[in-house]
Coordinates of C-alpha atoms in Angstrom, one line a residue:
Chain F
M1 CA 79.7 165.0 20.9
A2 CA 80.7 163.0 24.0
T3 CA 84.3 162.9 24.9
F4 CA 85.8 160.2 27.1
V5 CA 87.6 161.6 30.1
S6 CA 88.6 160.7 33.6
L7 CA 86.0 161.3 36.3
S8 CA 88.1 163.8 38.2
T9 CA 88.6 165.8 34.9
A10 CA 84.9 165.7 34.2
I11 CA 84.0 167.0 37.6
A12 CA 86.7 169.7 37.5
E13 CA 85.5 170.9 34.1
L14 CA 81.7 170.7 34.4
V15 CA 80.7 171.3 38.0
R16 CA 81.0 174.7 39.5
D17 CA 80.2 176.1 42.9
G18 CA 76.6 177.5 43.1
Q19 CA 75.2 175.4 40.2
Q20 CA 72.0 173.5 40.0
L21 CA 73.0 169.8 39.9
A22 CA 70.9 166.7 39.3
L23 CA 72.4 163.3 40.0
E24 CA 69.5 161.1 39.0
G25 CA 68.8 157.3 39.0
F26 CA 65.8 155.8 40.9
T27 CA 67.3 153.4 43.4
H28 CA 69.1 151.9 40.4
L29 CA 72.0 153.5 38.5
I30 CA 72.8 156.1 41.2
P31 CA 76.0 158.0 40.3
F32 CA 77.7 157.4 43.7
A33 CA 81.3 157.7 42.2
A34 CA 80.6 161.1 40.7
G35 CA 79.0 162.3 43.9
H36 CA 82.1 161.3 45.8
E37 CA 84.3 163.0 43.4
I38 CA 82.3 166.3 43.9
I39 CA 82.9 165.9 47.7
R40 CA 86.6 165.3 47.1
Q41 CA 86.9 168.4 45.0
G42 CA 85.1 170.4 47.6
R43 CA 82.2 172.0 45.7
R44 CA 80.0 174.3 47.7
D45 CA 76.6 176.1 47.7
L46 CA 75.2 173.5 45.3
H47 CA 71.4 173.5 44.6
L48 CA 70.9 169.6 44.4
V49 CA 67.9 168.1 42.6
R50 CA 66.9 164.6 42.8
M51 CA 63.5 162.7 43.3
T52 CA 64.9 160.5 46.0
P53 CA 68.0 162.0 47.6
D54 CA 69.2 158.6 48.9
L55 CA 72.5 158.0 50.5
I56 CA 74.6 160.0 48.0
Y57 CA 72.8 163.2 48.8
D58 CA 73.0 162.5 52.5
Q59 CA 76.7 162.4 52.1
L60 CA 76.9 165.6 49.9
I61 CA 74.6 167.5 52.4
G62 CA 76.5 166.2 55.5
M63 CA 79.8 167.2 53.9
G64 CA 78.6 170.8 53.5
C65 CA 78.3 170.8 49.5
A66 CA 74.7 171.9 49.3
S67 CA 72.7 175.0 50.2
K68 CA 69.4 174.0 48.6
L69 CA 67.6 170.7 47.9
T70 CA 64.8 170.1 45.5
F71 CA 63.3 166.6 46.0
S72 CA 60.1 164.5 46.5
W73 CA 61.1 161.7 49.0
G74 CA 64.1 161.9 51.3
G75 CA 64.5 158.6 53.1
N76 CA 66.7 155.5 53.2
P77 CA 64.3 153.1 51.3
G78 CA 63.0 150.3 53.4
V79 CA 65.4 151.4 56.3
G80 CA 64.3 154.8 57.7
S81 CA 65.6 158.3 57.9
L82 CA 68.5 160.1 56.0
H83 CA 70.1 161.2 59.2
R84 CA 72.4 163.9 57.6
L85 CA 69.4 165.4 55.7
R86 CA 67.5 165.5 58.9
D87 CA 70.3 167.1 60.8
A88 CA 70.6 169.9 58.1
V89 CA 66.9 170.5 58.1
E90 CA 66.3 170.2 61.9
N91 CA 69.5 171.8 63.1
A92 CA 71.2 173.6 60.1
W93 CA 74.3 171.2 60.5
P94 CA 76.7 171.6 58.9
R95 CA 74.9 174.6 57.3
P96 CA 71.4 175.6 56.5
L97 CA 69.6 173.8 53.7
D98 CA 66.6 175.3 51.8
L99 CA 64.1 172.9 50.7
C100 CA 61.8 172.9 47.6
E101 CA 59.6 170.0 48.0
Y102 CA 57.3 168.2 45.5
S103 CA 55.5 164.9 45.1
H104 CA 57.1 162.2 42.7
A105 CA 54.5 163.1 40.0
E106 CA 55.2 166.9 40.2
L107 CA 59.0 166.5 40.1
A108 CA 58.7 164.1 37.1
A109 CA 56.5 166.6 35.4
A110 CA 59.0 169.4 35.9
Y111 CA 61.9 167.2 34.5
S112 CA 59.6 166.2 31.5
A113 CA 58.9 169.9 30.8
G114 CA 62.5 170.7 31.0
A115 CA 63.3 167.9 28.6
A116 CA 60.6 169.2 26.2
G117 CA 61.7 172.8 26.3
L118 CA 58.5 173.9 27.9
P119 CA 58.4 176.4 30.7
S120 CA 56.1 174.2 32.8
G121 CA 54.5 170.9 33.2
L122 CA 50.9 170.2 34.1
L123 CA 49.1 167.7 36.4
Q124 CA 45.6 167.4 37.5
G125 CA 45.0 169.8 40.3
F126 CA 43.5 168.8 43.7
R127 CA 45.4 171.3 45.8
D128 CA 44.1 170.1 49.2
T129 CA 47.4 169.3 50.8
D130 CA 49.7 171.3 52.9
L131 CA 52.6 170.9 50.4
Y132 CA 51.1 173.8 48.4
T133 CA 51.0 176.2 51.3
A134 CA 54.4 175.1 52.6
N135 CA 56.0 175.6 49.2
P136 CA 54.0 178.6 47.7
D137 CA 56.3 179.3 44.8
A138 CA 56.8 175.8 43.8
T139 CA 53.5 175.4 41.9
R140 CA 50.5 177.4 40.5
A141 CA 46.9 176.6 40.2
V142 CA 45.8 177.1 36.5
A143 CA 42.8 176.3 34.5
C144 CA 42.8 174.2 31.2
P145 CA 42.1 176.8 28.4
F146 CA 39.9 174.4 26.6
S147 CA 37.8 172.6 29.3
G148 CA 38.4 174.9 32.3
T149 CA 39.6 171.9 34.3
A150 CA 41.7 172.8 37.4
L151 CA 45.2 171.9 36.9
T152 CA 48.5 172.4 38.7
A153 CA 51.5 173.8 36.8
V154 CA 55.1 173.1 37.8
P155 CA 58.0 175.1 36.6
A156 CA 60.4 173.2 34.3
I157 CA 63.6 172.0 35.8
R158 CA 66.7 172.6 33.7
P159 CA 69.8 171.6 35.7
D160 CA 73.1 173.2 34.9
V161 CA 74.6 169.7 35.0
T162 CA 72.8 166.3 35.1
I163 CA 75.0 163.4 36.2
L164 CA 73.9 159.7 35.4
H165 CA 75.4 156.4 35.7
A166 CA 74.6 153.8 33.0
Q167 CA 75.7 150.3 31.8
C168 CA 77.8 151.1 28.8
A169 CA 78.9 153.5 26.1
D170 CA 80.1 152.6 22.6
R171 CA 83.2 154.1 21.0
A172 CA 81.1 156.9 19.5
G173 CA 79.8 157.8 23.0
N174 CA 76.2 156.6 22.6
V175 CA 75.0 155.5 26.1
L176 CA 72.6 152.5 26.9
L177 CA 70.5 152.5 30.1
R178 CA 68.8 149.2 30.9
G179 CA 66.4 148.4 33.8
I180 CA 64.7 150.8 36.1
T181 CA 65.6 154.3 34.7
G182 CA 63.3 156.5 36.8
A183 CA 63.4 160.0 35.5
A184 CA 67.0 159.7 34.2
R185 CA 66.1 160.1 30.6
E186 CA 64.1 163.3 31.4
A187 CA 66.8 164.6 33.5
A188 CA 69.4 164.0 30.8
L189 CA 67.3 165.8 28.2
A190 CA 66.6 168.7 30.4
A191 CA 70.2 169.4 31.4
R192 CA 72.4 172.2 30.0
A193 CA 75.4 169.8 30.4
L194 CA 75.3 166.1 30.7
L195 CA 77.9 163.8 32.3
V196 CA 77.5 160.0 32.3
T197 CA 79.7 157.5 34.1
V198 CA 79.5 153.9 32.7
E199 CA 80.5 150.5 33.8
E200 CA 82.5 149.9 30.6
Q201 CA 83.1 150.9 26.9
V202 CA 81.9 148.4 24.4
E203 CA 82.2 147.8 20.7
S204 CA 78.4 147.6 20.2
L205 CA 75.6 148.6 22.6
D206 CA 73.6 145.6 21.4
A207 CA 70.4 147.6 22.3
G208 CA 66.8 146.6 21.5
M209 CA 65.0 148.8 19.0
N210 CA 63.1 150.6 21.8
A211 CA 65.8 150.6 24.3
I212 CA 66.7 153.8 26.3
V213 CA 69.8 155.2 24.5
L214 CA 71.1 158.6 25.0
P215 CA 72.8 159.5 21.6
S216 CA 76.3 160.8 21.8
F217 CA 75.4 164.4 20.6
L218 CA 73.5 165.0 23.9
I219 CA 76.3 164.1 26.1
D220 CA 79.3 166.4 27.1
A221 CA 81.5 163.9 28.9
I222 CA 81.7 160.1 29.7
A223 CA 83.9 158.6 32.4
V224 CA 84.3 154.8 32.5
V225 CA 83.9 153.9 36.2
P226 CA 83.4 150.3 37.0
G227 CA 81.2 149.9 40.0
G228 CA 80.3 153.6 39.8
A229 CA 76.7 153.1 41.2
Y230 CA 77.8 151.1 44.3
P231 CA 76.1 150.7 46.9
S232 CA 73.3 151.3 44.4
Y233 CA 73.5 148.8 41.5
T234 CA 73.8 148.4 37.8
Q235 CA 71.5 145.8 36.3
G236 CA 73.5 143.1 34.5
Y237 CA 76.6 143.9 36.4
Y238 CA 76.1 143.8 40.3
P239 CA 73.0 143.9 42.6
R240 CA 72.1 146.6 45.1
D241 CA 74.0 146.2 48.4
N242 CA 71.0 146.2 50.7
S243 CA 73.2 145.4 53.7
F244 CA 75.2 148.6 53.1
Y245 CA 72.0 150.6 53.0
Q246 CA 71.0 149.0 56.3
A247 CA 74.5 149.7 57.8
W248 CA 74.5 153.3 56.6
D249 CA 71.6 154.0 59.2
G250 CA 74.2 153.4 62.0
I251 CA 77.1 155.2 60.3
A252 CA 75.2 158.4 59.5
R253 CA 73.1 158.6 62.8
E254 CA 75.9 160.6 64.6
R255 CA 78.1 163.4 63.2
E256 CA 81.3 161.9 64.4
S257 CA 80.8 158.4 62.9
F258 CA 79.6 160.0 59.7
L259 CA 82.6 162.2 59.3
S260 CA 85.1 159.6 60.2
W261 CA 83.5 157.2 57.6
M262 CA 83.6 159.9 54.9
N263 CA 87.2 160.9 55.7
R264 CA 88.4 157.3 55.6
H265 CA 86.5 155.9 52.7
V266 CA 85.9 159.0 50.4
L267 CA 88.5 161.8 51.2
D268 CA 91.4 159.4 51.8
S269 CA 90.6 157.3 48.7
P270 CA 92.1 158.8 45.5
D271 CA 89.3 157.2 43.4
H272 CA 86.2 154.9 43.4
S273 CA 88.4 151.8 42.7
A274 CA 90.3 152.6 46.0
L275 CA 87.0 153.1 47.8
L276 CA 85.6 149.7 46.6
H277 CA 88.9 148.0 47.7
K278 CA 88.7 149.5 51.2
L279 CA 85.1 148.3 51.5
G280 CA 86.1 144.8 50.5
V281 CA 83.6 144.9 47.6
A282 CA 86.2 144.7 44.7
A283 CA 86.7 141.2 43.5
Chain T
M1 CA 53.0 123.0 59.4
S2 CA 52.0 120.2 61.6
Q3 CA 50.3 122.0 64.5
P4 CA 46.5 122.2 64.7
A5 CA 45.2 125.6 63.5
A6 CA 44.1 126.7 67.1
D7 CA 47.6 126.4 68.5
I8 CA 49.5 128.4 65.9
Q9 CA 51.5 131.2 67.3
Y10 CA 51.9 134.5 65.2
T11 CA 53.1 137.9 65.5
Q12 CA 51.1 141.2 65.1
D13 CA 53.1 141.9 61.9
E14 CA 51.9 138.6 60.6
M15 CA 48.3 139.1 61.5
M16 CA 48.4 142.5 59.8
T17 CA 50.1 141.3 56.7
V18 CA 47.7 138.4 56.3
T19 CA 44.8 140.7 56.9
A20 CA 46.0 143.1 54.2
A21 CA 46.6 140.3 51.8
R22 CA 43.1 139.0 52.2
Q23 CA 41.7 142.4 51.1
L24 CA 43.3 142.0 47.6
A25 CA 41.1 140.5 44.9
D26 CA 42.7 138.4 42.0
G27 CA 43.3 140.4 38.9
A28 CA 43.3 143.8 40.6
V29 CA 45.9 146.4 39.4
C30 CA 47.8 147.4 42.6
F31 CA 50.2 150.2 43.2
V32 CA 52.5 148.9 45.9
G33 CA 54.8 150.6 48.5
I34 CA 57.8 149.0 50.3
G35 CA 57.4 147.3 53.7
L36 CA 54.3 145.6 54.9
P37 CA 52.3 146.5 51.8
S38 CA 54.9 144.8 49.6
A39 CA 54.8 141.6 51.8
A40 CA 51.0 141.7 51.7
C41 CA 50.7 142.0 47.9
N42 CA 53.2 139.3 47.2
L43 CA 51.6 136.9 49.9
A44 CA 48.2 137.5 48.1
R45 CA 49.8 136.7 44.7
E46 CA 51.3 133.5 46.0
L47 CA 48.0 132.5 47.7
H48 CA 44.6 133.5 46.4
A49 CA 45.4 136.2 43.8
P50 CA 47.9 134.9 41.2
N51 CA 46.8 137.4 38.6
L52 CA 47.3 140.5 40.9
V53 CA 49.0 143.1 38.8
L54 CA 51.7 144.8 40.9
I55 CA 53.0 148.2 39.9
Y56 CA 55.9 149.7 41.9
E57 CA 56.5 153.5 41.4
S58 CA 60.1 152.8 40.1
G59 CA 58.5 151.8 36.7
T60 CA 58.1 148.1 37.1
V61 CA 54.7 146.8 35.9
G62 CA 53.3 143.3 36.4
T63 CA 56.2 142.3 38.6
K64 CA 56.4 139.0 40.4
P65 CA 59.5 139.2 42.8
R66 CA 60.6 135.9 44.4
V67 CA 62.1 137.9 47.4
L68 CA 60.7 141.1 48.8
P69 CA 62.6 144.3 47.7
L70 CA 64.2 146.4 50.4
S71 CA 63.9 149.5 48.2
I72 CA 61.1 150.5 45.6
G73 CA 63.6 149.7 42.8
D74 CA 65.6 146.6 43.6
G75 CA 66.8 144.7 40.5
E76 CA 64.5 141.8 41.5
L77 CA 61.5 144.0 40.6
A78 CA 62.8 144.8 37.2
E79 CA 63.9 141.1 36.4
T80 CA 60.4 139.7 37.2
A81 CA 58.4 142.6 35.6
E82 CA 56.2 142.2 32.5
V83 CA 57.6 145.6 31.5
V84 CA 59.9 148.3 32.9
I85 CA 58.9 151.9 31.9
P86 CA 60.3 155.4 32.7
L87 CA 58.9 156.7 36.0
P88 CA 57.0 159.7 34.7
E89 CA 54.9 157.3 32.7
I90 CA 53.9 155.4 35.8
F91 CA 52.4 158.7 37.2
T92 CA 50.8 160.0 34.1
H93 CA 49.8 157.1 31.8
Y94 CA 49.0 154.6 34.5
L95 CA 48.1 156.4 37.8
Q96 CA 46.7 159.8 36.6
A97 CA 44.9 158.1 33.7
G98 CA 43.0 156.0 36.1
R99 CA 44.4 152.6 35.4
V100 CA 45.1 151.7 39.1
D101 CA 42.5 149.9 41.1
L102 CA 44.0 149.9 44.4
G103 CA 46.8 152.0 46.2
F104 CA 48.6 150.9 49.3
L105 CA 49.9 153.7 51.7
G106 CA 51.4 154.0 55.1
A107 CA 52.3 157.3 56.9
A108 CA 53.5 158.6 60.2
Q109 CA 50.1 160.0 61.1
I110 CA 46.4 159.6 60.1
D111 CA 43.3 161.6 61.2
R112 CA 39.8 160.4 61.6
F113 CA 38.9 161.2 58.0
G114 CA 42.0 159.2 56.5
N115 CA 44.1 162.1 55.7
L116 CA 47.9 161.3 56.0
N117 CA 51.1 163.0 57.2
S118 CA 54.3 161.7 55.9
T119 CA 56.1 165.2 55.8
V120 CA 56.9 166.7 59.3
I121 CA 56.1 166.6 62.9
G122 CA 56.0 170.2 64.2
A123 CA 56.3 173.4 62.2
Y124 CA 57.2 172.9 58.5
D125 CA 59.9 175.6 58.6
D126 CA 61.3 174.5 62.0
P127 CA 60.3 170.8 62.4
K128 CA 60.7 168.6 65.4
V129 CA 61.0 165.6 63.1
R130 CA 61.6 165.8 59.4
L131 CA 60.0 162.8 57.8
P132 CA 60.9 161.5 54.2
G133 CA 58.1 163.5 52.5
A134 CA 55.3 162.9 49.9
G135 CA 56.9 160.5 47.4
G136 CA 54.2 159.0 45.3
A137 CA 51.5 159.3 48.1
P138 CA 49.5 162.4 47.2
E139 CA 48.7 161.2 43.7
I140 CA 48.0 157.6 44.8
A141 CA 45.6 158.9 47.3
T142 CA 43.9 161.0 44.8
H143 CA 43.8 158.7 41.7
A144 CA 43.7 155.1 42.8
N145 CA 40.2 153.8 42.6
S146 CA 40.5 152.8 46.2
V147 CA 43.2 153.1 48.9
L148 CA 44.3 150.7 51.7
V149 CA 46.3 152.2 54.6
I150 CA 48.4 150.0 56.9
M151 CA 49.6 151.5 60.1
R152 CA 50.3 150.6 63.7
M153 CA 47.8 152.4 66.0
S154 CA 48.9 154.8 68.9
P155 CA 47.6 158.1 70.1
K156 CA 50.7 159.8 68.4
S157 CA 49.9 158.2 65.0
F158 CA 46.1 158.2 65.1
V159 CA 45.5 161.9 65.8
S160 CA 42.5 164.0 66.0
E161 CA 44.1 166.7 63.9
L162 CA 47.1 166.4 61.5
G163 CA 49.9 169.0 61.9
F164 CA 50.6 168.7 58.1
R165 CA 48.5 167.0 55.4
T166 CA 50.6 165.3 52.8
S167 CA 47.9 163.2 51.1
S168 CA 44.2 163.5 51.0
G169 CA 41.7 161.1 52.4
F170 CA 38.1 162.3 52.9
L171 CA 39.3 165.9 53.7
G172 CA 36.8 167.3 56.3
G173 CA 34.4 164.3 55.9
R174 CA 30.7 164.3 55.2
G175 CA 31.1 163.8 51.5
E176 CA 33.7 166.6 50.9
R177 CA 36.0 164.4 48.9
A178 CA 33.3 163.2 46.5
A179 CA 31.9 166.7 46.2
R180 CA 35.4 168.1 45.1
G181 CA 35.3 165.6 42.3
Y182 CA 38.2 163.3 43.3
P183 CA 38.6 160.5 40.7
G184 CA 39.3 157.8 43.4
R185 CA 37.1 156.9 46.3
G186 CA 39.7 157.4 49.1
P187 CA 40.7 155.1 51.9
Q188 CA 38.4 152.0 52.0
A189 CA 40.2 150.2 54.9
V190 CA 42.9 151.1 57.5
I191 CA 44.6 147.9 58.7
T192 CA 46.1 148.4 62.2
D193 CA 47.6 146.1 64.8
F194 CA 44.2 145.8 66.6
G195 CA 41.9 145.4 63.7
V196 CA 40.5 147.2 60.6
L197 CA 38.9 150.7 60.4
R198 CA 36.6 151.6 57.6
P199 CA 34.8 154.9 56.7
H200 CA 31.3 155.4 57.9
P201 CA 29.0 155.7 54.8
D202 CA 27.6 159.2 55.9
S203 CA 30.3 160.8 58.0
D204 CA 33.3 159.4 56.3
E205 CA 34.7 159.0 59.7
L206 CA 37.0 155.9 60.3
V207 CA 35.3 153.4 62.6
L208 CA 36.6 150.1 64.0
T209 CA 34.7 147.4 62.0
D210 CA 36.8 144.3 62.3
I211 CA 38.9 143.1 65.2
Y212 CA 41.7 140.4 65.6
P213 CA 41.2 137.4 67.8
G214 CA 41.9 138.0 71.5
V215 CA 41.9 141.8 71.1
D216 CA 39.6 143.9 73.5
P217 CA 37.9 146.7 71.4
A218 CA 38.5 149.0 74.5
A219 CA 42.2 148.6 73.9
A220 CA 41.8 149.7 70.3
V221 CA 39.8 152.7 71.5
A222 CA 42.5 153.6 74.1
A223 CA 45.2 153.4 71.4
C224 CA 43.4 156.0 69.1
G225 CA 44.0 159.7 69.4
W226 CA 40.4 160.5 68.6
P227 CA 37.2 159.1 70.3
L228 CA 37.1 156.0 68.1
Q229 CA 33.7 154.7 67.3
V230 CA 33.2 150.9 67.3
A231 CA 30.7 149.3 64.9
A232 CA 27.6 147.7 66.4
Q233 CA 28.3 144.5 64.5
L234 CA 32.0 144.2 65.1
Q235 CA 33.5 141.5 62.8
L236 CA 35.9 139.0 64.4
L237 CA 38.7 138.4 61.9
A238 CA 40.1 134.8 61.6
P239 CA 43.7 134.2 62.6
P240 CA 46.3 133.4 60.0
T241 CA 45.9 129.9 58.6
A242 CA 48.9 127.4 58.6
T243 CA 49.2 127.9 54.9
E244 CA 49.2 131.7 55.1
L245 CA 51.8 131.7 57.8
A246 CA 54.0 129.1 56.1
Q247 CA 54.0 131.2 52.8
L248 CA 54.7 134.5 54.6
R249 CA 57.5 133.0 56.7
A250 CA 59.1 131.4 53.7
L251 CA 58.9 134.7 51.8
N252 CA 60.5 136.6 54.7
E253 CA 63.2 134.0 55.0
R254 CA 64.2 134.1 51.3
T255 CA 64.2 138.0 51.6
R256 CA 66.5 137.8 54.7
V257 CA 69.1 135.6 52.9
A258 CA 68.9 137.6 49.7
H259 CA 69.5 141.0 51.5
A260 CA 72.4 139.6 53.6
T261 CA 74.3 138.2 50.4
P262 CA 77.6 140.1 50.0
V263 CA 78.0 142.1 46.8
K264 CA 81.2 141.6 44.8
I265 CA 82.2 143.8 41.9
H266 CA 84.7 142.9 39.2
L267 CA 86.6 146.0 38.4
A268 CA 88.9 144.7 35.7
S269 CA 86.8 146.0 32.6
N270 CA 86.8 144.1 29.5
S271 CA 85.6 145.3 26.1
S272 CA 82.8 142.8 25.4
N273 CA 79.2 143.2 26.4
A274 CA 78.8 141.9 30.0
V275 CA 75.0 141.5 30.0

């Protein structure tokens, strides 16, 4: 049963050094506020999992929180590189980062298998790319036991903690996700513990019959964090701040400008509301 | 536009985008990437292909954005979609199940058989440049019935041998892809800033078949990292029409304004549904 707590309490109680952690959300509903709180609380040696690392993993990696990354596309969409991710891979700064690399379809299959309680997921297997030789333990070639068709098996992902952002929760702790959900539902069901930040608590979810609702019993903790996805977005509340994503390219390009931005906006802000006020985004 | 067609000035990006848009048949189901592919698909939808079905890997199916998305999952794509579905279903129920006619890809490097690298330059474990990685590309390259590639040509990007193969084109050529039983036919056109390359029917090697107005084929050969073959019957492509340019520029201008609009978030939470 979900309990409503503050974000700092939720991170303090659920997230430990050395855990496998998935902050999901595909461009939409990325839990930035939760990622920032993990940085403030100084977690280390995390194994981060995410289909598209995006700016929040660039920040976690650049601040030294991670030792391993499982991912399928690590760029700033429509802009270019994630410079902190690149610096970690190319120069081991601020510390070495192990990579486990998939395609989107493979990582989606790994989350789906985790959600279904299966040990692995299956895809059609045309294993002619170098991703297979570069990541020899990440997949296996198998044959369909019925047809003999060549398939690729991907081990299930079961994060210690999955963290999502969503539109709203009702008083009982049921959570509604609306719009582009990516692999959020699968990452939630695959998790050993689930933390969700929401824009607001509401009397009724007012969800359509086939809406994506995470029932309260799946969720360990809910924190109400308005603006918690910024500079990503929450459909129906505020749009993606594309100008921030463009500006991040310059901020993150050099170590000094990155650290100074993180110190001023994340470490020197007690919470997400303070950060949004500093950025001039809060209305 | 009031200018006569012969006097219209246009950029290389505009010529590439218009050329790509012209490849898209009305009614095709198209798997779209961000950047020039997204511009080409939406330009085609506004011009000759109003029934183009655009699928973005974020889970938006049949989307009709009024401005181009910066990311693959901007809210605009969800708001104008026929349906928004979880991402795993895009890759299983739509792409792997064979429901995509055309996939659109870019990459950092391509070889003469249309294999693509979007992962690393240099050694994988000690890269000179770490690129974003595979994303949806390997499965798009495998399963889409045909693939269009859009890339600017230079000896560093059009290479005789890839350091890393992220996505499969014709593998080693001479029918290897077909013999391996791939469901999709592989790259059918590579749109560059000089013209269009297409696979030779026997060797699968990419050959310069179409050229832009005013471009010397020798310049294309010089910009290619392998000894580029030029088709005996080289097609001269028409420059962008006034209508194509006007639509594309209006689309880009709407996009520029939308992406520069400041975001404001109301932090005072109330207890009613905000949507």
